[in-house]
Coordinates of N, CA and C and ligand atoms in Angstrom, one line a residue:
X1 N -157.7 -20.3 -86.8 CA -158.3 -21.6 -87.0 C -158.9 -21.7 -88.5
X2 N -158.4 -22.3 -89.4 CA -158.7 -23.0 -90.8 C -160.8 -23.2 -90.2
X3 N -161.8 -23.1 -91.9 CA -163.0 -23.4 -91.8 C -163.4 -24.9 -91.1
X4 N -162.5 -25.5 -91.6 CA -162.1 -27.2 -91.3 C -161.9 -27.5 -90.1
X5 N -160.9 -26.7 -89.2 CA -161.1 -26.9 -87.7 C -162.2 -26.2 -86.8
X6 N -162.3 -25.4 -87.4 CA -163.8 -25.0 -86.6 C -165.0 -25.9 -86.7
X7 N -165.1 -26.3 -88.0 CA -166.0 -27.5 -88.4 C -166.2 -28.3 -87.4
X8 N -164.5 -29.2 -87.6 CA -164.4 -30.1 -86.4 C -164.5 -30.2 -85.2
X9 N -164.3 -28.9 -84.8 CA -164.8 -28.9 -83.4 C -166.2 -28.8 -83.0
X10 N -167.0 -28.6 -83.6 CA -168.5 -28.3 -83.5 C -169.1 -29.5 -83.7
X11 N -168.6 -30.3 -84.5 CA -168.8 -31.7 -85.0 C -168.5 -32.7 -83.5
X12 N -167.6 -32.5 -83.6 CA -167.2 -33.3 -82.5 C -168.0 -33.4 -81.2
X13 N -168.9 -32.9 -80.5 CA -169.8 -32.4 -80.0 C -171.0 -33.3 -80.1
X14 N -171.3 -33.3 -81.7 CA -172.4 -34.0 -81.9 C -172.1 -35.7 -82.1
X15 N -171.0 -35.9 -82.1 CA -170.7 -37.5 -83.0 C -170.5 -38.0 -81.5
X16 N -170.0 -37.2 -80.4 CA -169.9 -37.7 -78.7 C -171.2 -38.5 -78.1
X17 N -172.6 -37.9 -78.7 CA -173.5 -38.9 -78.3 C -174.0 -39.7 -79.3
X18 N -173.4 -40.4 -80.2 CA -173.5 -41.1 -81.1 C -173.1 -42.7 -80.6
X19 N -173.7 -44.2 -81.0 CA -172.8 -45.2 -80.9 C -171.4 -45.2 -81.4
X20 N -170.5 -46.1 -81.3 CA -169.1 -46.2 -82.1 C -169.7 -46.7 -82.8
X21 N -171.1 -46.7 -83.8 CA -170.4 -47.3 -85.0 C -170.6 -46.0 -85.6
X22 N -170.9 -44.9 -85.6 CA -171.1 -43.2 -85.8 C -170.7 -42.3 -85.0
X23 N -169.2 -42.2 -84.7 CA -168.6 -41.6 -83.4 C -167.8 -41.0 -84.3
X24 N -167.0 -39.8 -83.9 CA -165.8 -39.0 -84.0 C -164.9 -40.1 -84.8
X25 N -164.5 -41.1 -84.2 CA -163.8 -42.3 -84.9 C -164.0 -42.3 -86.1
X26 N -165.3 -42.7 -86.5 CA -165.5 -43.0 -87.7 C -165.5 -41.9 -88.7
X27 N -165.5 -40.5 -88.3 CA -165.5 -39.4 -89.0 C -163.6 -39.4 -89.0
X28 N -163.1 -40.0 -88.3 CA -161.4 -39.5 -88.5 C -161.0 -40.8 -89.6
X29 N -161.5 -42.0 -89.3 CA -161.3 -42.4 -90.3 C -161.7 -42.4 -91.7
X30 N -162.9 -42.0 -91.9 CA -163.6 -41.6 -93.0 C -162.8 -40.5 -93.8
X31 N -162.1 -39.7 -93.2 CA -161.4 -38.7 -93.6 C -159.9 -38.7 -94.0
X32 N -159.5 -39.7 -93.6 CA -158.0 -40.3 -93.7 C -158.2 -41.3 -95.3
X33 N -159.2 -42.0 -95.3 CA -159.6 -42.5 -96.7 C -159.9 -41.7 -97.4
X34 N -160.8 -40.7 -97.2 CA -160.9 -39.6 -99.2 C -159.8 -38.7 -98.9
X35 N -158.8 -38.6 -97.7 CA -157.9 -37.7 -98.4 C -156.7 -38.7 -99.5
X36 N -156.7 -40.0 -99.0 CA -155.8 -40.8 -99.7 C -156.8 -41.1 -101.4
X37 N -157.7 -41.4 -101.1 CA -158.3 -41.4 -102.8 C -158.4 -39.5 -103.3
X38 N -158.6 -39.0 -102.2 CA -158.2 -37.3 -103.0 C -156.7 -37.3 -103.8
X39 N -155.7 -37.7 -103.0 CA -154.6 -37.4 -103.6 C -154.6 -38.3 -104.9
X40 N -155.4 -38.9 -105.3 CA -155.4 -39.8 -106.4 C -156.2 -39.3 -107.5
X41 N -156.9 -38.1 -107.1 CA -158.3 -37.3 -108.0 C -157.5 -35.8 -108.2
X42 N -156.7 -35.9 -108.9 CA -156.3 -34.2 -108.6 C -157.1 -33.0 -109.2
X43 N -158.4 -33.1 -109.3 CA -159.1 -32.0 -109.7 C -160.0 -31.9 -108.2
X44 N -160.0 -32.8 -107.2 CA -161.3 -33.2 -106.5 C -160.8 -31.5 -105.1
X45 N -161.7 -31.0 -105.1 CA -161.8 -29.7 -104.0 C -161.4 -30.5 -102.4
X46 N -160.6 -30.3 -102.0 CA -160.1 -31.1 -100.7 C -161.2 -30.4 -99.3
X47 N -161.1 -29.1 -99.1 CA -162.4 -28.9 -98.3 C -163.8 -28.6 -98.3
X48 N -164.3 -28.7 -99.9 CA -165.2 -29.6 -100.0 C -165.6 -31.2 -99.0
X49 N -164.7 -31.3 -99.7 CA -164.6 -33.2 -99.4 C -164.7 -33.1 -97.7
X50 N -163.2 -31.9 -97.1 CA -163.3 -32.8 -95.8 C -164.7 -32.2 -95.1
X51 N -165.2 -31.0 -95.7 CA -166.3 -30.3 -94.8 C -167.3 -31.2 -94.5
X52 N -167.9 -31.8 -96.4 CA -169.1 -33.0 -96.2 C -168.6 -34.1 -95.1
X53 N -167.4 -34.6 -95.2 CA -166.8 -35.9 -94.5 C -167.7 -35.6 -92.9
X54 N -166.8 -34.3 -92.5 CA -167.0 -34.0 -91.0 C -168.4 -33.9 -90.8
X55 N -169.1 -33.4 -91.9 CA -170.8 -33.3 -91.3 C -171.9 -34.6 -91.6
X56 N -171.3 -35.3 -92.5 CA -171.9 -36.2 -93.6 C -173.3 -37.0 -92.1
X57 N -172.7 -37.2 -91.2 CA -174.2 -38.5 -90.0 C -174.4 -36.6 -89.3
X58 N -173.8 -36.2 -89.1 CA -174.6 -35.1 -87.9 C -176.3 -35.0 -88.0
X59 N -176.7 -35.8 -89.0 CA -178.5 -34.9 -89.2 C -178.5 -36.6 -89.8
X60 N -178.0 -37.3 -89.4 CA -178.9 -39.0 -89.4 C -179.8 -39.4 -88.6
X61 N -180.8 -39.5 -89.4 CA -182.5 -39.9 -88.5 C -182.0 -40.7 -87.5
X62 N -181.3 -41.9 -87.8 CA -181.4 -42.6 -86.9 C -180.6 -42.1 -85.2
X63 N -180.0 -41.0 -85.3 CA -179.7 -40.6 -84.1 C -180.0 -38.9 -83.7
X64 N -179.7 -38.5 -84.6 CA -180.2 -36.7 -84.5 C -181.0 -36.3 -83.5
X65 N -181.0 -35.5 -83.0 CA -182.5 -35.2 -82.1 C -183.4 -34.0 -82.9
X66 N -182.3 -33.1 -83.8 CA -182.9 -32.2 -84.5 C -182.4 -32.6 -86.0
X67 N -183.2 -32.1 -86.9 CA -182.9 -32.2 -88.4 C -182.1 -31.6 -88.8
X68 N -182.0 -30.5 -88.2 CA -181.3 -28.8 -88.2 C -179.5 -28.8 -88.5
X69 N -179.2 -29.9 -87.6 CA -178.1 -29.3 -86.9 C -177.4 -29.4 -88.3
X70 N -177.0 -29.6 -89.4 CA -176.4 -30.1 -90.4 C -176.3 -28.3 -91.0
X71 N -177.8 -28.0 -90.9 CA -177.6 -26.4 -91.1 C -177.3 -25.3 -90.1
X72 N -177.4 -25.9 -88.8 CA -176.8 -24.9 -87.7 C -175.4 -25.1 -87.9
X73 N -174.6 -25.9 -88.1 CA -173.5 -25.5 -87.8 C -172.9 -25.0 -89.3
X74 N -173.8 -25.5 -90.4 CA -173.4 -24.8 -91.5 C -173.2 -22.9 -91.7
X75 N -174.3 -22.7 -90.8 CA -174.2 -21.2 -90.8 C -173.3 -20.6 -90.3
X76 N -172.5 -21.4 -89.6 CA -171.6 -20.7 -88.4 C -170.3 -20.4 -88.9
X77 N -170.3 -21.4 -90.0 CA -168.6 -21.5 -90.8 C -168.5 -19.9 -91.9
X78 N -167.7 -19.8 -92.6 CA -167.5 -18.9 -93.1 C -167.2 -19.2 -94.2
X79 N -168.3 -19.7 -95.1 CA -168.5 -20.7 -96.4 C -169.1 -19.4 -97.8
X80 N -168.9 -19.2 -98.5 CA -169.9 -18.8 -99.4 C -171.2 -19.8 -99.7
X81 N -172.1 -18.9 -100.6 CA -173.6 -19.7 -100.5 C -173.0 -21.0 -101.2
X82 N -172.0 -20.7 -102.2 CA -171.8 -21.8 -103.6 C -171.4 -22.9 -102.8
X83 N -170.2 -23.0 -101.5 CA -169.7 -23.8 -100.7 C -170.5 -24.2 -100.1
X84 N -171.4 -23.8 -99.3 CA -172.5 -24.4 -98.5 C -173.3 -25.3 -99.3
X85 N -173.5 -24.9 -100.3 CA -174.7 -25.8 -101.8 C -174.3 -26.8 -101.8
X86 N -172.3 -26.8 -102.6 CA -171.6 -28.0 -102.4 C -171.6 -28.9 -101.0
X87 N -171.5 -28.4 -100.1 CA -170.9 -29.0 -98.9 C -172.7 -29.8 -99.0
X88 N -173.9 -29.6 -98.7 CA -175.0 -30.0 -98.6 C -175.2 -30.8 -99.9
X89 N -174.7 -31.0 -100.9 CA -175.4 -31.7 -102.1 C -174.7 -32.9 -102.2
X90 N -173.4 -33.1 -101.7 CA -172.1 -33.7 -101.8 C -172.7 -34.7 -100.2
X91 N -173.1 -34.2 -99.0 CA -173.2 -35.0 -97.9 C -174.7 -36.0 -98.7
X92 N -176.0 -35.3 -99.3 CA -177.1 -36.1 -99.9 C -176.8 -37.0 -100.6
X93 N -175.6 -37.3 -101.3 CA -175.3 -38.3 -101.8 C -174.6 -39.2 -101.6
X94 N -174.8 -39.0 -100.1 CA -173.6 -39.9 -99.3 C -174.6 -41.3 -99.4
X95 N -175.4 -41.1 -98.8 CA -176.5 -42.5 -98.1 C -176.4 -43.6 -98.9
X96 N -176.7 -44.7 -98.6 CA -176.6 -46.0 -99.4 C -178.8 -45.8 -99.7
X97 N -179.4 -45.4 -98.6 CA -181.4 -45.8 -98.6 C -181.4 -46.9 -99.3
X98 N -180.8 -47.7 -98.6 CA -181.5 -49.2 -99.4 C -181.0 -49.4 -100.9
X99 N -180.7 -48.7 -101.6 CA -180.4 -49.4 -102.9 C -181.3 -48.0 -103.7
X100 N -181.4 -47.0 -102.8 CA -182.5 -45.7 -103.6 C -181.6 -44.4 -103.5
X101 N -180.2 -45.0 -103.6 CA -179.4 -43.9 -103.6 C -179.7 -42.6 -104.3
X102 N -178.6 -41.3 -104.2 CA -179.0 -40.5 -105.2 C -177.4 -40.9 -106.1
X103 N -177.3 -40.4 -107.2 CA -176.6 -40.2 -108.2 C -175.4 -38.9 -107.4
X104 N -174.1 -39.9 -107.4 CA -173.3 -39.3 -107.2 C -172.2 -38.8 -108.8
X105 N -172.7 -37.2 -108.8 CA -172.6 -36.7 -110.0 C -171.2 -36.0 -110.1
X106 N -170.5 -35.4 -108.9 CA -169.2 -34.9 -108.9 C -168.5 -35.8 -108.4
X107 N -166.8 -35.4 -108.6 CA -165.9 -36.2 -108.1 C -165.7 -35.7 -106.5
X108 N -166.2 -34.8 -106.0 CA -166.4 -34.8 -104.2 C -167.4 -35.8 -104.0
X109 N -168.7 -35.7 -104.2 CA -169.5 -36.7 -104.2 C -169.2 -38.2 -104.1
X110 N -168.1 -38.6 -104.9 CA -167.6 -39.5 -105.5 C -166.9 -40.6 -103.9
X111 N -165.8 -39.0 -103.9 CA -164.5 -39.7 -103.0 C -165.4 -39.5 -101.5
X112 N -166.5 -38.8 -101.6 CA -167.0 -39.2 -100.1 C -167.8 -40.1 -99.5
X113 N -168.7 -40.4 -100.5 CA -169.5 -41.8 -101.1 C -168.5 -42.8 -100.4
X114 N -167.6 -43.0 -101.2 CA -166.6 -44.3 -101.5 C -165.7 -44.5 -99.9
X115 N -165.4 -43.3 -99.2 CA -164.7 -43.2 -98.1 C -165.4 -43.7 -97.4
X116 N -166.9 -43.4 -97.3 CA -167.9 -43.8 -96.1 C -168.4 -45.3 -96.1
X117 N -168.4 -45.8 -97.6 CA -168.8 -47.1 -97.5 C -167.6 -47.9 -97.4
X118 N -166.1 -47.7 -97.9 CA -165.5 -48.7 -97.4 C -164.8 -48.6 -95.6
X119 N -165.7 -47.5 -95.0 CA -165.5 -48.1 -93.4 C -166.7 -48.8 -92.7
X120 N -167.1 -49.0 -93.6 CA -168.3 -50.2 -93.5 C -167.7 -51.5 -94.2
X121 N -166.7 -51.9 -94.8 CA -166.3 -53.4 -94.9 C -164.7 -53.1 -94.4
X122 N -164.3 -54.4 -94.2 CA -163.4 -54.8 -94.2 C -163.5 -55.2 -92.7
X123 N -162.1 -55.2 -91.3 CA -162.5 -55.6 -90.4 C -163.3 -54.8 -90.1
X124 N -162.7 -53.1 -89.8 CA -163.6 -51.9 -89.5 C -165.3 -52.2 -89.9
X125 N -165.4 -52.7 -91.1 CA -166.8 -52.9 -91.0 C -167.6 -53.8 -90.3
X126 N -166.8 -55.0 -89.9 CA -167.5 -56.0 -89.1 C -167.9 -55.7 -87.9
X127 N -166.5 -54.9 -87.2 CA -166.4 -54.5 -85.8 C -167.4 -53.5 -85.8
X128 N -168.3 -52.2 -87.0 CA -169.3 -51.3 -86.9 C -170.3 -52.3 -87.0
X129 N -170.6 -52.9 -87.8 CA -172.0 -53.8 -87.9 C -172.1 -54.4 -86.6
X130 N -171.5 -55.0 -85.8 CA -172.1 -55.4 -84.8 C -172.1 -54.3 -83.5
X131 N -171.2 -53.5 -83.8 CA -171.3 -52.4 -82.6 C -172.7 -52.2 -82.5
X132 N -173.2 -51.7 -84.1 CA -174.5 -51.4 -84.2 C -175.6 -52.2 -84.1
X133 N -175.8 -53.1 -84.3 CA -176.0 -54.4 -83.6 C -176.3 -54.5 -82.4
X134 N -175.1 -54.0 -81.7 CA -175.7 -54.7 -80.2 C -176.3 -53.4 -79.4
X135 N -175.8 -52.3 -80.2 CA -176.7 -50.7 -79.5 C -177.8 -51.0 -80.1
X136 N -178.5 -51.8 -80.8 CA -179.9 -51.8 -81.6 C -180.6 -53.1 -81.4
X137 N -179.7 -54.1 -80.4 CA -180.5 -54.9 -79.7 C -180.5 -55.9 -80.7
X138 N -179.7 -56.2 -82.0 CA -180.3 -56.5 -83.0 C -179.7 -58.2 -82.9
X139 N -179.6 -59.5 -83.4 CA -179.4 -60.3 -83.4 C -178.0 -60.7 -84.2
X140 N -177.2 -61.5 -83.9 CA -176.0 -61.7 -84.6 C -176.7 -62.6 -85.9
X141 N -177.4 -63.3 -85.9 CA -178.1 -63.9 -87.3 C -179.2 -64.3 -87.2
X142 N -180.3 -64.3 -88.3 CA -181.5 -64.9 -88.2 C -181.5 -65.6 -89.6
X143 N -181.6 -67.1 -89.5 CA -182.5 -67.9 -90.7 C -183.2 -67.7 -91.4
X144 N -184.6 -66.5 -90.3 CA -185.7 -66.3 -91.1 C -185.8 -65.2 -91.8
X145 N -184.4 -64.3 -91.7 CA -184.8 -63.7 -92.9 C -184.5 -63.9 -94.2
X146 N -185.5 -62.8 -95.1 CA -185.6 -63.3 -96.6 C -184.5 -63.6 -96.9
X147 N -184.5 -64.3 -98.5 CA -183.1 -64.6 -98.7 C -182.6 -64.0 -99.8
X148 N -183.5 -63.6 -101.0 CA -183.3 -62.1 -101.7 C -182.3 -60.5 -101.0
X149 N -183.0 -60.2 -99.8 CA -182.2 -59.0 -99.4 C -182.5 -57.5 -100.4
X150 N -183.4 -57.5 -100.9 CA -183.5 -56.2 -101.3 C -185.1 -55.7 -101.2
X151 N -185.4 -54.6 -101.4 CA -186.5 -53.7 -100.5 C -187.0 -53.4 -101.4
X152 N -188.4 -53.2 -101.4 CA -189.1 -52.2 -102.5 C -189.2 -50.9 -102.6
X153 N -188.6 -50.0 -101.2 CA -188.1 -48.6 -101.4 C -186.9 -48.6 -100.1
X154 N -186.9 -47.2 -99.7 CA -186.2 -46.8 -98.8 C -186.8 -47.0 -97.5
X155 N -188.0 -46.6 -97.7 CA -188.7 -46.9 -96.6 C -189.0 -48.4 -95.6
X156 N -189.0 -49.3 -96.6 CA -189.0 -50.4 -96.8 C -187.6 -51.2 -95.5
X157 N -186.4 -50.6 -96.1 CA -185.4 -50.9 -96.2 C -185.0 -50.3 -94.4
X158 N -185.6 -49.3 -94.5 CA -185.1 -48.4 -93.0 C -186.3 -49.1 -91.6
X159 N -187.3 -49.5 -92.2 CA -188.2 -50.0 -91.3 C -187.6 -51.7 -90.8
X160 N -187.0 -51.9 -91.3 CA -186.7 -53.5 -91.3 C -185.5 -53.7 -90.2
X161 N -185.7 -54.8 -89.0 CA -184.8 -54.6 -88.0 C -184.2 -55.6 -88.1
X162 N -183.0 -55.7 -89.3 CA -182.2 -56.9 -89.9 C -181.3 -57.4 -88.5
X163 N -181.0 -59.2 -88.5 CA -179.6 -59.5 -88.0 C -178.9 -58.9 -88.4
X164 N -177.4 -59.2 -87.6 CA -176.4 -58.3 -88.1 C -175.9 -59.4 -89.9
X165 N -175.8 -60.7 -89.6 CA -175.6 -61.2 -91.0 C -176.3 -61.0 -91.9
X166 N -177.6 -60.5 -91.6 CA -178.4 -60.4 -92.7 C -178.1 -59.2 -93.1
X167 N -177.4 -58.0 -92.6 CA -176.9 -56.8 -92.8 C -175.9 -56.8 -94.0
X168 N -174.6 -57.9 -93.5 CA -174.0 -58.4 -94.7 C -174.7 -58.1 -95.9
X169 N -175.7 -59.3 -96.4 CA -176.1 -59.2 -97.4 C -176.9 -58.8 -98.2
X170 N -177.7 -57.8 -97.4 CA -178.7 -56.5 -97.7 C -177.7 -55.5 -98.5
X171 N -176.9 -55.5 -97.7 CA -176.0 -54.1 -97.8 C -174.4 -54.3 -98.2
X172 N -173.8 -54.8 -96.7 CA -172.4 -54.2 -96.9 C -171.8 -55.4 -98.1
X173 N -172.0 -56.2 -98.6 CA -171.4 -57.3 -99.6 C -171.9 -56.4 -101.3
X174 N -173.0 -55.8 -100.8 CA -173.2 -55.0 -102.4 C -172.2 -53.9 -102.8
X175 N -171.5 -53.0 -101.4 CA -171.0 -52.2 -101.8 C -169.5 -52.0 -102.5
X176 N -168.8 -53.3 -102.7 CA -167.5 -53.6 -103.9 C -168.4 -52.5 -105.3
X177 N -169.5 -53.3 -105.7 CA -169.4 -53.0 -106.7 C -170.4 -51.6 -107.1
X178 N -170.6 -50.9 -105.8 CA -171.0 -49.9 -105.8 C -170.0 -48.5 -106.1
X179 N -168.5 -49.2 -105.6 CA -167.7 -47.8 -105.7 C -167.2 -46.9 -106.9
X180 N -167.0 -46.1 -106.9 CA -166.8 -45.1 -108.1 C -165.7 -44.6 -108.5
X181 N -164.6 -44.5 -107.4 CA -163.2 -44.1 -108.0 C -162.3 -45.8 -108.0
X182 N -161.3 -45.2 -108.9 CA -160.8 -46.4 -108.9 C -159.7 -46.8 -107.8
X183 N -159.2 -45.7 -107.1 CA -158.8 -46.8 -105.8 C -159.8 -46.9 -104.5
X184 N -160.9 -46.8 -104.7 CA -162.0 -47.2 -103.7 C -162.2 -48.2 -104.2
X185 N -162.2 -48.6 -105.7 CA -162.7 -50.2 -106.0 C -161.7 -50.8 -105.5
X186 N -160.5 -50.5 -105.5 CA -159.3 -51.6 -105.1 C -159.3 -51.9 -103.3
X187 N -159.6 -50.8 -102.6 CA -159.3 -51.0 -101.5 C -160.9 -52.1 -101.1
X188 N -162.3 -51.5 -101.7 CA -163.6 -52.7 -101.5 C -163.0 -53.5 -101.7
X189 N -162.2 -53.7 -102.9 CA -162.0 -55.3 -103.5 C -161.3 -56.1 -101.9
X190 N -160.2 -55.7 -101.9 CA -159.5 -56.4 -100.5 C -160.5 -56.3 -99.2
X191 N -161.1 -55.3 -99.2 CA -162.4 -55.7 -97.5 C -163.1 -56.4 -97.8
X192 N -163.7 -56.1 -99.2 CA -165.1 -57.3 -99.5 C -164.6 -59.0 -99.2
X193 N -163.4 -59.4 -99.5 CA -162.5 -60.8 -99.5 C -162.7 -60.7 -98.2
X194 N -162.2 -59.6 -97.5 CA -161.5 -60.3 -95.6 C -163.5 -60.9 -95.1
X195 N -164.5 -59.8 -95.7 CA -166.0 -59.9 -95.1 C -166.2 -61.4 -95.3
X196 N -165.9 -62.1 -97.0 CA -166.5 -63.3 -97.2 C -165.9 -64.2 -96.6
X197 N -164.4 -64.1 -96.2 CA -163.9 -65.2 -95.0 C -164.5 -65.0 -93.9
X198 N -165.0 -64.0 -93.2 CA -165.4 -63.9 -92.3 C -167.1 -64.7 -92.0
X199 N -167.6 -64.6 -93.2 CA -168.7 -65.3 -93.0 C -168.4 -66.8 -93.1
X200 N -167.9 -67.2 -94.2 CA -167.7 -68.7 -94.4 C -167.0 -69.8 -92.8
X201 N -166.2 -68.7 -92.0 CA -165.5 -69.0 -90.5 C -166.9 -69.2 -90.0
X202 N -167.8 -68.2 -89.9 CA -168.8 -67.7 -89.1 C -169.6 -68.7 -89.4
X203 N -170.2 -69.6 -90.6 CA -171.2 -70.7 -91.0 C -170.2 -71.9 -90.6
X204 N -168.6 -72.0 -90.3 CA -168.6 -73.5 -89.8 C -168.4 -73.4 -89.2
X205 N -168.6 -72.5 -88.3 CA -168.4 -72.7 -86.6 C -168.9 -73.2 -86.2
X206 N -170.6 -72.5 -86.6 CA -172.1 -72.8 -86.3 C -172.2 -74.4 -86.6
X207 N -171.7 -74.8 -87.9 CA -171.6 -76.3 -87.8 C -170.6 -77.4 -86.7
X208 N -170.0 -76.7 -85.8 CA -168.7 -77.1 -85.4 C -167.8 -77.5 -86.3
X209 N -167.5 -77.5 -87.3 CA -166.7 -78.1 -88.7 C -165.3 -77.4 -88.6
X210 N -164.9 -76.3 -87.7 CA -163.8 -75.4 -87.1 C -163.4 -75.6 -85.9
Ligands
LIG1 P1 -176.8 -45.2 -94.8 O1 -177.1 -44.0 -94.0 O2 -175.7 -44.9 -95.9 O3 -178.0 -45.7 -95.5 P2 -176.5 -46.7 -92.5 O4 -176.4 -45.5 -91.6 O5 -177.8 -47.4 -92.5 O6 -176.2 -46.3 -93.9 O7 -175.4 -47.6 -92.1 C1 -174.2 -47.2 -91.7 C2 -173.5 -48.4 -91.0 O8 -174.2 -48.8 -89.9 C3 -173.5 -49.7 -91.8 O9 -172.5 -49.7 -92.8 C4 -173.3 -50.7 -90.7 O10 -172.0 -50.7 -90.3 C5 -174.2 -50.2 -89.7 N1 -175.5 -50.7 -89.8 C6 -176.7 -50.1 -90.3 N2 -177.7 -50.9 -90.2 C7 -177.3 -52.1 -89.6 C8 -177.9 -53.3 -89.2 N3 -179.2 -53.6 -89.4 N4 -177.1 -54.2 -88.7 C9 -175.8 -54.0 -88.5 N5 -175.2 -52.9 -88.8 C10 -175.9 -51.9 -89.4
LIG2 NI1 -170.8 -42.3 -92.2

């Protein structure tokens, strides 16, 4: 068994009590997109990339029960210290925190970043946002939220228990012009389009005007 399937199977484990919008799924498709913008990076380390992909939510606050496990199962693999550094420095700059990202400084960094946020647009993103949404009780839209959409920190940003429309515009509508490689921008470009039909349907409905 390759470091990669061992990975995965340890992984797999943890993403089982996760919602679908942070399930095994989303790690298989996450992985199927930076291998296709990998083959487009030919300097970018491929198990680098897939190790962070597989571990990238395992130690997400919002579901984890321990902080740890990101380093328990890192111990287990058969990584050098330098791989393990990469594999952990490369998942830290995965997170969007509201707009308090870190600086994605390598090209692993880069294609994992870009993999993870565009399965947050397009349909796949609509169908996660409300998945998450409705495991979080959250509302399909509210009027009363602000209309700005941006936070004064991270904390800010993670405290706040947005509709799912208002999620749109906090977040997933910023990330086109967030991405870093250049066919991550092309593939945002085409999800960000299908998101903004999708809202414009979704506001005349509400009008009956459809
Ligand atoms: P990050 O860890 O990069 O800050 P999140 O884990 O907050 O990102 O978000 C991952 C995905 O979960 C989002 O792209 C979206 O699909 C979903 N999500 C997060 N927060 C919300 C929300 N308030 N409403 C709907 N979907 C959400
Ligand atoms: Ni993710």
């Amino acid at each position: 068994m390759t470091t990669t399937e061992q990975c995965s199977k340890l992984v797999k484990e943890v993403y089982a009590s996760f919602d679908a919008s942070h399930d095994f799924e989303h790690i298989q498709r996450v992985l199927a997109t930076a291998r296709a913008i990998a083959e487009t990076e030919p300097t970018a380390n491929e198990k680098i990339i897939e190790l962070a992909v597989l571990l990238h939510d395992v130690s997400d606050a919002k579901y984890a029960t321990s902080k740890d496990i990101e380093a328990t199962i890192l111990a287990q693999l058969l990584l050098s210290d330098d791989e393990q550094q990469q594999v952990k420095e490369t998942i830290a700059a995965v997170s969007y925190r509201g707009g308090y990202e870190l600086e994605a400084t390598t090209i692993e960094m880069k294609i994992v970043r870009d993999a993870d946020r565009l399965d947050a647009l397009g349909a796949i993103g609509i169908a996660r946002a409300f998945i998450f949404g409705g495991a979080h009780g959250s509302l399909i839209y509210n009027d009363d939220d602000e209309e700005t959409h941006t936070y004064e920190s991270e904390e800010a940003y993670r405290a706040k228990d947005s509709a799912v429309v208002t999620h749109f515009h906090e977040k997933l509508l910023k990330l086109k012009d967030l991405m870093t490689t250049a066919y991550g921008k092309k593939l945002a470009s085409q999800r960000h389009k299908f998101m903004v039909q999708f809202l414009q349907q979704l506001s005349a409905e509400r009008e009956g005007k459809i």
